[in-house]
PDB file of C-alpha atoms in Angstrom:
ATOM      1  CA  MET Z 401      10.934   5.548  31.656  1.00 52.00           C
ATOM      2  CA  THR Z 402      12.559   2.043  30.236  1.00 67.00           C
ATOM      3  CA  MET Z 403      11.481   0.872  27.286  1.00 86.00           C
ATOM      4  CA  ASN Z 404      12.662  -2.017  25.095  1.00 91.00           C
ATOM      5  CA  CYS Z 405      13.257  -1.953  21.013  1.00 94.00           C
ATOM      6  CA  ASP Z 406      10.103  -3.483  20.066  1.00 94.00           C
ATOM      7  CA  LYS Z 407       8.191  -1.201  22.266  1.00 95.00           C
ATOM      8  CA  ALA Z 408       9.916   1.515  20.985  1.00 96.00           C
ATOM      9  CA  SER Z 409       9.393   0.339  17.073  1.00 96.00           C
ATOM     10  CA  PHE Z 410       5.854  -0.004  18.513  1.00 97.00           C
ATOM     11  CA  LEU Z 411       5.526   3.662  18.582  1.00 97.00           C
ATOM     12  CA  MET Z 412       7.478   4.713  16.233  1.00 97.00           C
ATOM     13  CA  SER Z 413       5.193   2.926  13.884  1.00 97.00           C
ATOM     14  CA  LYS Z 414       1.908   4.449  15.817  1.00 97.00           C
ATOM     15  CA  GLU Z 415       3.660   7.983  15.393  1.00 96.00           C
ATOM     16  CA  GLN Z 416       2.827   7.631  11.768  1.00 96.00           C
ATOM     17  CA  ASP Z 417      -1.109   6.615  12.301  1.00 97.00           C
ATOM     18  CA  LYS Z 418      -1.867   9.128  15.293  1.00 96.00           C
ATOM     19  CA  PRO Z 419       0.002  11.946  17.380  1.00 96.00           C
ATOM     20  CA  LEU Z 420       1.398  10.197  20.402  1.00 97.00           C
ATOM     21  CA  SER Z 421       0.917  11.151  24.161  1.00 97.00           C
ATOM     22  CA  LEU Z 422       3.048  13.362  25.685  1.00 97.00           C
ATOM     23  CA  TYR Z 423       4.199  10.852  27.876  1.00 95.00           C
ATOM     24  CA  GLU Z 424       5.162   8.711  24.719  1.00 96.00           C
ATOM     25  CA  LYS Z 425       7.044  10.988  22.784  1.00 96.00           C
ATOM     26  CA  THR Z 426       9.173  11.625  25.766  1.00 95.00           C
ATOM     27  CA  SER Z 427       9.586   7.585  26.861  1.00 94.00           C
ATOM     28  CA  LEU Z 428      10.550   7.851  22.969  1.00 95.00           C
ATOM     29  CA  LYS Z 429      12.933  10.657  23.334  1.00 94.00           C
ATOM     30  CA  PHE Z 430      14.928   9.018  26.186  1.00 94.00           C
ATOM     31  CA  HIS Z 431      14.664   5.915  24.669  1.00 95.00           C
ATOM     32  CA  PHE Z 432      16.853   7.276  21.334  1.00 94.00           C
ATOM     33  CA  ILE Z 433      19.428   8.493  23.853  1.00 93.00           C
ATOM     34  CA  VAL Z 434      20.417   5.404  24.461  1.00 92.00           C
ATOM     35  CA  CYS Z 435      19.957   3.759  21.528  1.00 93.00           C
ATOM     36  CA  ALA Z 436      21.252   4.786  18.398  1.00 91.00           C
ATOM     37  CA  ALA Z 437      19.991   1.495  16.491  1.00 92.00           C
ATOM     38  CA  CYS Z 438      16.092   2.311  16.981  1.00 94.00           C
ATOM     39  CA  ILE Z 439      17.050   5.844  15.659  1.00 93.00           C
ATOM     40  CA  HIS Z 440      18.015   4.009  12.266  1.00 91.00           C
ATOM     41  CA  THR Z 441      15.113   2.462  12.450  1.00 92.00           C
ATOM     42  CA  ARG Z 442      12.722   5.508  12.288  1.00 93.00           C
ATOM     43  CA  ASN Z 443      14.985   6.752   9.412  1.00 91.00           C
ATOM     44  CA  GLN Z 444      13.752   3.653   7.809  1.00 91.00           C
ATOM     45  CA  MET Z 445       9.735   3.685   8.925  1.00 93.00           C
ATOM     46  CA  ASN Z 446       9.830   7.083   7.710  1.00 92.00           C
ATOM     47  CA  ARG Z 447      11.872   6.477   4.263  1.00 89.00           C
ATOM     48  CA  ILE Z 448       8.775   3.519   3.665  1.00 92.00           C
ATOM     49  CA  ARG Z 449       6.292   6.311   3.974  1.00 92.00           C
ATOM     50  CA  GLU Z 450       8.194   8.551   1.700  1.00 89.00           C
ATOM     51  CA  ILE Z 451       8.952   5.776  -0.947  1.00 88.00           C
ATOM     52  CA  CYS Z 452       5.097   4.556  -0.932  1.00 90.00           C
ATOM     53  CA  GLY Z 453       4.114   8.680  -1.734  1.00 86.00           C
ATOM     54  CA  LEU Z 454       6.177   8.460  -4.754  1.00 82.00           C
ATOM     55  CA  PRO Z 455       4.205   8.842  -8.032  1.00 75.00           C
ATOM     56  CA  GLU Z 456       5.628   5.676  -8.648  1.00 70.00           C
ATOM     57  CA  MET Z 457       3.989   3.726  -6.249  1.00 74.00           C
ATOM     58  CA  GLN Z 458       0.304   5.220  -6.947  1.00 53.00           C
ATOM     59  CA  ILE Z 459      -0.315   1.780  -9.082  1.00 47.00           C
ATOM     60  CA  PRO Z 460       2.345  -0.634  -7.673  1.00 48.00           C
ATOM     61  CA  ASP Z 461       3.967  -2.779 -10.548  1.00 41.00           C
ATOM     62  CA  ALA Z 462       5.453  -5.805  -8.294  1.00 43.00           C
ATOM     63  CA  SER Z 463       6.676  -8.132 -11.544  1.00 43.00           C
ATOM     64  CA  LYS Z 464       3.951 -10.526 -10.996  1.00 51.00           C
ATOM     65  CA  LEU Z 465       1.243  -7.666 -11.319  1.00 56.00           C
ATOM     66  CA  LYS Z 466       2.854  -6.483 -14.127  1.00 58.00           C
ATOM     67  CA  GLU Z 467       1.964  -9.637 -16.287  1.00 66.00           C
ATOM     68  CA  ALA Z 468      -1.743  -9.921 -14.551  1.00 75.00           C
ATOM     69  CA  SER Z 469      -4.443  -8.662 -17.184  1.00 83.00           C
ATOM     70  CA  LEU Z 470      -7.557  -9.686 -17.768  1.00 87.00           C
ATOM     71  CA  ASP Z 471      -8.691 -12.596 -19.798  1.00 87.00           C
ATOM     72  CA  GLN Z 472     -10.291 -12.435 -23.340  1.00 89.00           C
ATOM     73  CA  GLU Z 473     -13.472 -13.958 -22.412  1.00 89.00           C
ATOM     74  CA  CYS Z 474     -13.908 -11.815 -19.358  1.00 90.00           C
ATOM     75  CA  LYS Z 475     -12.983  -8.506 -21.777  1.00 90.00           C
ATOM     76  CA  GLU Z 476     -15.662  -9.869 -23.783  1.00 91.00           C
ATOM     77  CA  LYS Z 477     -18.382 -10.168 -21.073  1.00 91.00           C
ATOM     78  CA  MET Z 478     -17.360  -6.350 -20.260  1.00 91.00           C
ATOM     79  CA  LYS Z 479     -18.102  -5.078 -23.094  1.00 90.00           C
ATOM     80  CA  SER Z 480     -20.966  -6.724 -23.908  1.00 90.00           C
ATOM     81  CA  LYS Z 481     -22.269  -5.537 -20.464  1.00 89.00           C
ATOM     82  CA  LEU Z 482     -21.071  -2.231 -21.468  1.00 89.00           C
ATOM     83  CA  ASN Z 483     -22.527  -1.977 -24.960  1.00 89.00           C
ATOM     84  CA  GLU Z 484     -25.904  -3.289 -23.147  1.00 89.00           C
ATOM     85  CA  ARG Z 485     -25.736  -0.404 -20.487  1.00 88.00           C
ATOM     86  CA  LEU Z 486     -24.985   2.090 -23.619  1.00 87.00           C
ATOM     87  CA  ASN Z 487     -28.032   0.817 -25.678  1.00 86.00           C
ATOM     88  CA  GLN Z 488     -30.580   1.135 -22.235  1.00 82.00           C
ATOM     89  CA  GLY Z 489     -29.311   4.644 -22.274  1.00 70.00           C
ATOM     90  CA  LEU Z 490     -30.105   5.474 -25.667  1.00 61.00           C
ATOM     91  CA  ASN Z 491     -33.856   3.991 -25.657  1.00 55.00           C
TER      92      ASN Z 491
ATOM     93  CA  MET G1072      -5.224  21.105 -21.426  1.00 68.00           C
ATOM     94  CA  THR G1073      -8.794  19.474 -22.062  1.00 79.00           C
ATOM     95  CA  HIS G1074      -9.215  15.809 -21.959  1.00 85.00           C
ATOM     96  CA  GLU G1075     -12.314  14.245 -23.945  1.00 87.00           C
ATOM     97  CA  LEU G1076     -13.471  10.660 -23.339  1.00 89.00           C
ATOM     98  CA  ASN G1077     -13.384   8.050 -25.972  1.00 89.00           C
ATOM     99  CA  ASN G1078     -16.278   5.599 -26.112  1.00 89.00           C
ATOM    100  CA  PRO G1079     -16.979   3.583 -23.524  1.00 89.00           C
ATOM    101  CA  ALA G1080     -17.265   0.582 -25.481  1.00 87.00           C
ATOM    102  CA  ASP G1081     -13.249   0.797 -26.158  1.00 91.00           C
ATOM    103  CA  TRP G1082     -12.736   1.331 -21.992  1.00 93.00           C
ATOM    104  CA  VAL G1083     -12.287  -1.996 -21.822  1.00 92.00           C
ATOM    105  CA  ASP G1084      -9.405  -2.757 -24.443  1.00 92.00           C
ATOM    106  CA  LEU G1085      -7.742   1.041 -23.741  1.00 92.00           C
ATOM    107  CA  HIS G1086      -8.119   0.746 -18.999  1.00 93.00           C
ATOM    108  CA  GLY G1087      -9.036  -3.098 -18.579  1.00 92.00           C
ATOM    109  CA  ASP G1088      -6.200  -4.403 -17.963  1.00 90.00           C
ATOM    110  CA  ALA G1089      -3.941  -1.241 -15.700  1.00 88.00           C
ATOM    111  CA  LEU G1090      -7.247  -0.811 -13.703  1.00 91.00           C
ATOM    112  CA  TYR G1091      -7.411  -4.989 -12.697  1.00 90.00           C
ATOM    113  CA  ARG G1092      -3.931  -4.387 -11.845  1.00 84.00           C
ATOM    114  CA  PHE G1093      -4.714  -1.670  -9.619  1.00 83.00           C
ATOM    115  CA  ALA G1094      -7.503  -3.378  -7.972  1.00 86.00           C
ATOM    116  CA  LEU G1095      -5.714  -6.846  -7.904  1.00 82.00           C
ATOM    117  CA  MET G1096      -3.492  -5.404  -5.711  1.00 75.00           C
ATOM    118  CA  ARG G1097      -6.008  -4.285  -3.117  1.00 77.00           C
ATOM    119  CA  VAL G1098      -8.524  -6.847  -2.942  1.00 77.00           C
ATOM    120  CA  SER G1099      -7.958 -10.082  -2.390  1.00 70.00           C
ATOM    121  CA  GLY G1100      -8.847 -12.384  -5.497  1.00 78.00           C
ATOM    122  CA  PRO G1101      -8.709 -11.917  -9.045  1.00 84.00           C
ATOM    123  CA  ASP G1102     -12.718 -12.204  -9.320  1.00 88.00           C
ATOM    124  CA  GLN G1103     -13.500  -9.419  -6.910  1.00 88.00           C
ATOM    125  CA  ALA G1104     -11.047  -7.394  -9.095  1.00 90.00           C
ATOM    126  CA  GLN G1105     -12.540  -8.294 -12.298  1.00 93.00           C
ATOM    127  CA  ASP G1106     -16.059  -7.133 -10.537  1.00 93.00           C
ATOM    128  CA  LEU G1107     -14.181  -4.118  -9.279  1.00 94.00           C
ATOM    129  CA  VAL G1108     -13.483  -2.771 -12.698  1.00 95.00           C
ATOM    130  CA  GLN G1109     -16.993  -3.855 -14.315  1.00 94.00           C
ATOM    131  CA  ASP G1110     -18.743  -2.094 -11.970  1.00 94.00           C
ATOM    132  CA  THR G1111     -16.110   0.827 -12.472  1.00 95.00           C
ATOM    133  CA  PHE G1112     -17.284   0.937 -16.169  1.00 94.00           C
ATOM    134  CA  ILE G1113     -20.493   0.450 -15.636  1.00 93.00           C
ATOM    135  CA  ALA G1114     -20.541   3.800 -12.936  1.00 93.00           C
ATOM    136  CA  GLY G1115     -18.061   5.537 -15.708  1.00 93.00           C
ATOM    137  CA  ILE G1116     -20.974   5.436 -18.375  1.00 91.00           C
ATOM    138  CA  GLY G1117     -23.303   7.197 -15.419  1.00 89.00           C
ATOM    139  CA  ALA G1118     -21.077   9.300 -14.357  1.00 89.00           C
ATOM    140  CA  ALA G1119     -19.698  10.636 -17.742  1.00 88.00           C
ATOM    141  CA  LYS G1120     -21.411  13.617 -18.110  1.00 87.00           C
ATOM    142  CA  ARG G1121     -20.002  15.333 -15.022  1.00 87.00           C
ATOM    143  CA  PHE G1122     -16.274  14.525 -15.977  1.00 88.00           C
ATOM    144  CA  SER G1123     -14.625  18.097 -16.038  1.00 86.00           C
ATOM    145  CA  GLY G1124     -12.026  17.224 -18.900  1.00 86.00           C
ATOM    146  CA  ASN G1125      -8.720  18.408 -15.793  1.00 86.00           C
ATOM    147  CA  SER G1126      -7.602  14.648 -15.962  1.00 86.00           C
ATOM    148  CA  THR G1127      -7.203  12.325 -18.565  1.00 89.00           C
ATOM    149  CA  GLU G1128      -9.482   9.658 -18.372  1.00 91.00           C
ATOM    150  CA  ARG G1129      -7.270   6.665 -17.104  1.00 90.00           C
ATOM    151  CA  THR G1130      -7.167   8.522 -14.059  1.00 89.00           C
ATOM    152  CA  TRP G1131     -10.631   9.948 -13.751  1.00 92.00           C
ATOM    153  CA  LEU G1132     -11.889   6.224 -14.208  1.00 93.00           C
ATOM    154  CA  THR G1133      -9.067   4.754 -11.529  1.00 90.00           C
ATOM    155  CA  GLY G1134     -10.575   7.389  -9.074  1.00 89.00           C
ATOM    156  CA  ILE G1135     -14.092   5.740  -9.721  1.00 92.00           C
ATOM    157  CA  LEU G1136     -12.488   2.611  -8.886  1.00 91.00           C
ATOM    158  CA  LYS G1137     -10.775   3.644  -5.730  1.00 86.00           C
ATOM    159  CA  HIS G1138     -14.306   4.781  -4.744  1.00 87.00           C
ATOM    160  CA  LYS G1139     -15.619   0.749  -5.455  1.00 89.00           C
ATOM    161  CA  ILE G1140     -12.787  -0.501  -3.847  1.00 85.00           C
ATOM    162  CA  LEU G1141     -13.466   1.444  -0.475  1.00 81.00           C
ATOM    163  CA  ASP G1142     -17.100   0.712  -0.845  1.00 83.00           C
ATOM    164  CA  TYR G1143     -16.705  -3.094  -1.562  1.00 82.00           C
ATOM    165  CA  TYR G1144     -14.746  -3.332   1.935  1.00 76.00           C
ATOM    166  CA  ARG G1145     -17.350  -1.287   3.718  1.00 74.00           C
ATOM    167  CA  LYS G1146     -20.139  -3.447   2.388  1.00 75.00           C
ATOM    168  CA  LYS G1147     -17.906  -6.429   3.497  1.00 68.00           C
ATOM    169  CA  GLY G1148     -17.660  -4.811   7.040  1.00 60.00           C
ATOM    170  CA  ARG G1149     -14.875  -7.604   7.178  1.00 51.00           C
ATOM    171  CA  GLU G1150     -13.433  -8.626  10.191  1.00 46.00           C
ATOM    172  CA  ILE G1151      -9.506  -9.821  10.518  1.00 44.00           C
ATOM    173  CA  PRO G1152      -8.926 -13.225  12.044  1.00 42.00           C
ATOM    174  CA  GLU G1153      -7.515 -12.640  15.512  1.00 42.00           C
ATOM    175  CA  SER G1154      -4.401 -14.664  14.343  1.00 41.00           C
ATOM    176  CA  GLN G1155      -3.914 -11.956  11.612  1.00 42.00           C
ATOM    177  CA  LEU G1156      -3.447  -9.386  14.902  1.00 42.00           C
ATOM    178  CA  LYS G1157      -1.020 -10.768  17.241  1.00 44.00           C
ATOM    179  CA  PRO G1158       2.442  -9.689  17.183  1.00 43.00           C
ATOM    180  CA  GLU G1159       4.285 -13.205  16.314  1.00 43.00           C
ATOM    181  CA  GLU G1160       5.415 -14.562  19.770  1.00 40.00           C
ATOM    182  CA  SER G1161       9.182 -14.065  19.205  1.00 41.00           C
ATOM    183  CA  SER G1162       8.981 -11.090  16.879  1.00 43.00           C
ATOM    184  CA  SER G1163      10.460  -8.981  20.197  1.00 45.00           C
ATOM    185  CA  GLU G1164      13.806 -11.561  20.316  1.00 44.00           C
ATOM    186  CA  GLN G1165      13.943 -11.746  16.485  1.00 43.00           C
ATOM    187  CA  PHE G1166      13.778  -7.915  16.240  1.00 43.00           C
ATOM    188  CA  GLN G1167      16.445  -7.322  19.147  1.00 44.00           C
ATOM    189  CA  ASN G1168      18.708 -10.042  17.150  1.00 43.00           C
ATOM    190  CA  HIS G1169      18.373  -8.093  13.804  1.00 42.00           C
ATOM    191  CA  LEU G1170      19.338  -4.847  15.455  1.00 43.00           C
ATOM    192  CA  HIS G1171      22.086  -5.214  17.511  1.00 43.00           C
ATOM    193  CA  GLN G1172      23.622  -8.313  16.217  1.00 38.00           C
ATOM    194  CA  GLY G1173      22.089  -9.224  12.800  1.00 41.00           C
ATOM    195  CA  GLY G1174      25.213  -7.969  10.754  1.00 41.00           C
ATOM    196  CA  ARG G1175      25.627  -5.217   8.557  1.00 45.00           C
ATOM    197  CA  GLN G1176      23.116  -2.518   8.273  1.00 48.00           C
ATOM    198  CA  VAL G1177      22.649  -1.593   5.181  1.00 50.00           C
ATOM    199  CA  ARG G1178      21.619   1.928   4.315  1.00 60.00           C
ATOM    200  CA  TRP G1179      18.861   1.799   2.046  1.00 59.00           C
ATOM    201  CA  ASP G1180      17.211   5.275   3.992  1.00 62.00           C
ATOM    202  CA  GLU G1181      20.057   7.157   2.784  1.00 57.00           C
ATOM    203  CA  THR G1182      21.352   7.083  -0.695  1.00 49.00           C
ATOM    204  CA  PRO G1183      23.577   9.842  -2.352  1.00 47.00           C
ATOM    205  CA  ASP G1184      21.535   9.217  -5.647  1.00 46.00           C
ATOM    206  CA  THR G1185      18.143   9.874  -4.605  1.00 44.00           C
ATOM    207  CA  GLN G1186      16.386  10.312  -8.344  1.00 44.00           C
ATOM    208  CA  LEU G1187      17.955   6.600  -8.889  1.00 43.00           C
ATOM    209  CA  SER G1188      17.412   5.080  -5.722  1.00 64.00           C
ATOM    210  CA  ASN G1189      13.540   6.343  -5.598  1.00 71.00           C
ATOM    211  CA  LYS G1190      12.778   4.571  -8.505  1.00 72.00           C
ATOM    212  CA  GLU G1191      14.323   1.194  -7.741  1.00 75.00           C
ATOM    213  CA  LEU G1192      12.776   0.887  -4.189  1.00 76.00           C
ATOM    214  CA  SER G1193       9.758   1.500  -5.355  1.00 80.00           C
ATOM    215  CA  SER G1194       9.698  -1.250  -7.358  1.00 80.00           C
ATOM    216  CA  ILE G1195      11.601  -3.247  -4.819  1.00 83.00           C
ATOM    217  CA  MET G1196       8.804  -1.892  -2.594  1.00 87.00           C
ATOM    218  CA  SER G1197       5.823  -2.869  -4.550  1.00 84.00           C
ATOM    219  CA  ILE G1198       7.418  -6.736  -4.582  1.00 84.00           C
ATOM    220  CA  CYS G1199       8.009  -6.611  -0.927  1.00 89.00           C
ATOM    221  CA  ILE G1200       4.065  -5.108  -0.451  1.00 89.00           C
ATOM    222  CA  GLU G1201       3.168  -7.905  -2.328  1.00 84.00           C
ATOM    223  CA  LYS G1202       4.893 -10.816  -0.144  1.00 87.00           C
ATOM    224  CA  LEU G1203       2.743  -9.313   3.198  1.00 90.00           C
ATOM    225  CA  PRO G1204       0.439 -11.499   4.611  1.00 89.00           C
ATOM    226  CA  VAL G1205      -3.056 -10.716   2.726  1.00 83.00           C
ATOM    227  CA  HIS G1206      -4.842  -8.780   5.146  1.00 85.00           C
ATOM    228  CA  VAL G1207      -1.943  -6.616   6.392  1.00 92.00           C
ATOM    229  CA  LYS G1208      -1.380  -5.699   2.890  1.00 89.00           C
ATOM    230  CA  GLN G1209      -5.043  -4.852   2.474  1.00 85.00           C
ATOM    231  CA  VAL G1210      -4.523  -2.592   5.428  1.00 91.00           C
ATOM    232  CA  PHE G1211      -1.033  -1.055   4.492  1.00 93.00           C
ATOM    233  CA  VAL G1212      -2.257  -0.245   1.083  1.00 89.00           C
ATOM    234  CA  MET G1213      -5.315   1.244   2.096  1.00 88.00           C
ATOM    235  CA  ARG G1214      -3.163   3.459   5.231  1.00 92.00           C
ATOM    236  CA  GLU G1215      -0.084   4.301   2.862  1.00 93.00           C
ATOM    237  CA  ILE G1216      -0.737   4.069  -0.725  1.00 88.00           C
ATOM    238  CA  ASP G1217      -3.734   5.584  -1.321  1.00 84.00           C
ATOM    239  CA  ARG G1218      -3.593   7.826   1.879  1.00 87.00           C
ATOM    240  CA  VAL G1219      -6.508   7.273   3.921  1.00 89.00           C
ATOM    241  CA  GLU G1220      -6.930   8.341   7.276  1.00 92.00           C
ATOM    242  CA  SER G1221      -6.224   5.768  10.063  1.00 95.00           C
ATOM    243  CA  GLU G1222      -9.929   6.331  11.725  1.00 94.00           C
ATOM    244  CA  GLU G1223     -10.913   6.331   8.387  1.00 90.00           C
ATOM    245  CA  VAL G1224      -9.042   3.020   7.489  1.00 90.00           C
ATOM    246  CA  CYS G1225     -10.676   1.621  11.146  1.00 92.00           C
ATOM    247  CA  ASN G1226     -14.445   2.309  10.132  1.00 88.00           C
ATOM    248  CA  ILE G1227     -13.725   0.932   6.677  1.00 84.00           C
ATOM    249  CA  LEU G1228     -12.094  -2.426   7.575  1.00 84.00           C
ATOM    250  CA  THR G1229     -14.005  -2.286  11.422  1.00 85.00           C
ATOM    251  CA  MET G1230     -11.435  -2.804  13.193  1.00 90.00           C
ATOM    252  CA  THR G1231      -9.752  -0.882  16.377  1.00 95.00           C
ATOM    253  CA  SER G1232      -7.350   1.679  16.364  1.00 96.00           C
ATOM    254  CA  THR G1233      -5.433  -1.019  18.044  1.00 96.00           C
ATOM    255  CA  ASN G1234      -5.773  -3.103  16.043  1.00 95.00           C
ATOM    256  CA  LEU G1235      -4.534  -0.859  12.875  1.00 97.00           C
ATOM    257  CA  TYR G1236      -1.576   0.055  15.053  1.00 97.00           C
ATOM    258  CA  VAL G1237      -0.125  -3.584  15.840  1.00 97.00           C
ATOM    259  CA  VAL G1238      -0.987  -4.358  11.934  1.00 97.00           C
ATOM    260  CA  MET G1239       0.966  -1.428  10.429  1.00 98.00           C
ATOM    261  CA  HIS G1240       3.747  -2.422  12.980  1.00 97.00           C
ATOM    262  CA  ARG G1241       3.822  -5.596  11.781  1.00 97.00           C
ATOM    263  CA  ALA G1242       3.999  -4.332   8.070  1.00 97.00           C
ATOM    264  CA  ARG G1243       6.472  -1.818   8.746  1.00 97.00           C
ATOM    265  CA  LYS G1244       8.776  -4.217   9.950  1.00 96.00           C
ATOM    266  CA  MET G1245       8.066  -7.030   7.351  1.00 96.00           C
ATOM    267  CA  LEU G1246       8.818  -4.290   4.816  1.00 94.00           C
ATOM    268  CA  LYS G1247      11.990  -3.148   6.258  1.00 92.00           C
ATOM    269  CA  ASP G1248      13.099  -6.319   6.461  1.00 91.00           C
ATOM    270  CA  CYS G1249      12.330  -7.614   3.220  1.00 91.00           C
ATOM    271  CA  ILE G1250      13.687  -4.189   1.515  1.00 86.00           C
ATOM    272  CA  GLN G1251      16.764  -4.829   3.767  1.00 83.00           C
ATOM    273  CA  LYS G1252      17.104  -7.808   2.152  1.00 82.00           C
ATOM    274  CA  SER G1253      16.677  -7.239  -1.593  1.00 78.00           C
ATOM    275  CA  TRP G1254      18.559  -4.076  -1.492  1.00 71.00           C
ATOM    276  CA  MET G1255      21.446  -6.495  -0.436  1.00 68.00           C
ATOM    277  CA  GLU G1256      20.683  -9.089  -3.423  1.00 66.00           C
ATOM    278  CA  LYS G1257      20.825  -6.362  -5.644  1.00 61.00           C
ATOM    279  CA  GLY G1258      24.688  -5.940  -4.753  1.00 51.00           C
ATOM    280  CA  VAL G1259      24.600  -2.432  -4.493  1.00 47.00           C
ATOM    281  CA  SER G1260      25.037  -2.494  -0.538  1.00 42.00           C
ATOM    282  CA  ASP G1261      28.837  -1.964  -0.988  1.00 39.00           C
ATOM    283  CA  ASP G1262      28.343   1.589  -2.987  1.00 39.00           C
ATOM    284  CA  TYR G1263      25.456   2.632  -0.399  1.00 39.00           C
ATOM    285  CA  GLU G1264      26.662   1.387   2.961  1.00 32.00           C
ATOM    286  CA  LEU G1265      27.921   4.490   5.465  1.00 25.00           C
TER     287      LEU G1265
END
C-alpha cells in the first residue's frame, strides 16, 4: 500500500469529483500518516472548491475580463435583431 | 420582493456587457460569446411570459445564458486533444520537489481574517482560472463554478470519467501553484504564514 505523492494528489482531486473506493480511501489514509505535505495539499484542494463556491465567484472578474465589453457595432446589431423579433411578436 | 422585466429593447444596454463577460469565461472566443448573448436575449423574449419575478432580470437572463452555454457544448460534442489530457511528463517530479523542497509553504488555505481573504482569494482565483489552458479552464469552470455534476460534465463534453479526473487534477494543481505564487507576490505571506 505504498503510494507516491503524485498518486495521492490525483486521488485527493478525484475524491472531489467522485466518491473513492474503499481501497483508494484506505491507501490515501495510510499515505497521510507518513506525509504531512499531502494533508496540506488536501486542505488546499478543499479551499479551492470553497473559494469557487463563493458568491463573488459567480461571475469571475479577472482583471482582463473586467474591461471586456461588447463593441458598439455588435450592440446595435443585437438591438436591431431584438426589435425585429419584438415587432414580429406584435403582428 | 417581486421584480419586473424591462423592455427587452433595453436589455442590450442594461445587461449586454455583464452577460458577455459571463459567457467569455466559459467558451473559447469572443464570437461564440457574442452569439450566446444574442441567443439568450432572443430566448428571453420568448420566455418573458414565464418570468415569475422571484429573481432579478439579470439573474434570470444569466440562468438562460447558462442553459445556452450547456447547449452550445452539447451541440459541439467537442473533442479534447489528447495532448491536453496527458499529465505533463515531469509533473510528478516537479510536484514532489515543490512539496518537499520548494521553499516556504504559504498558508493561503487558512487565514485569520476569513472575510477579507475570501474576497481577495476569489479575485486571485479568477485571475488564476483565466491563466489555465483553454480546455482545462472550460472543464474546471463547468465543474467548480457552475457546479455541474461530474457525470453531466462528461456527457456534455463527451469525455470519459478518467479524462475528467486527469483534467481536474491538472487544473487543481495549476491553480494551487498559481494562488500560492500570487499570494506571495501580494506581500501578505509574512502575516499569514503559520
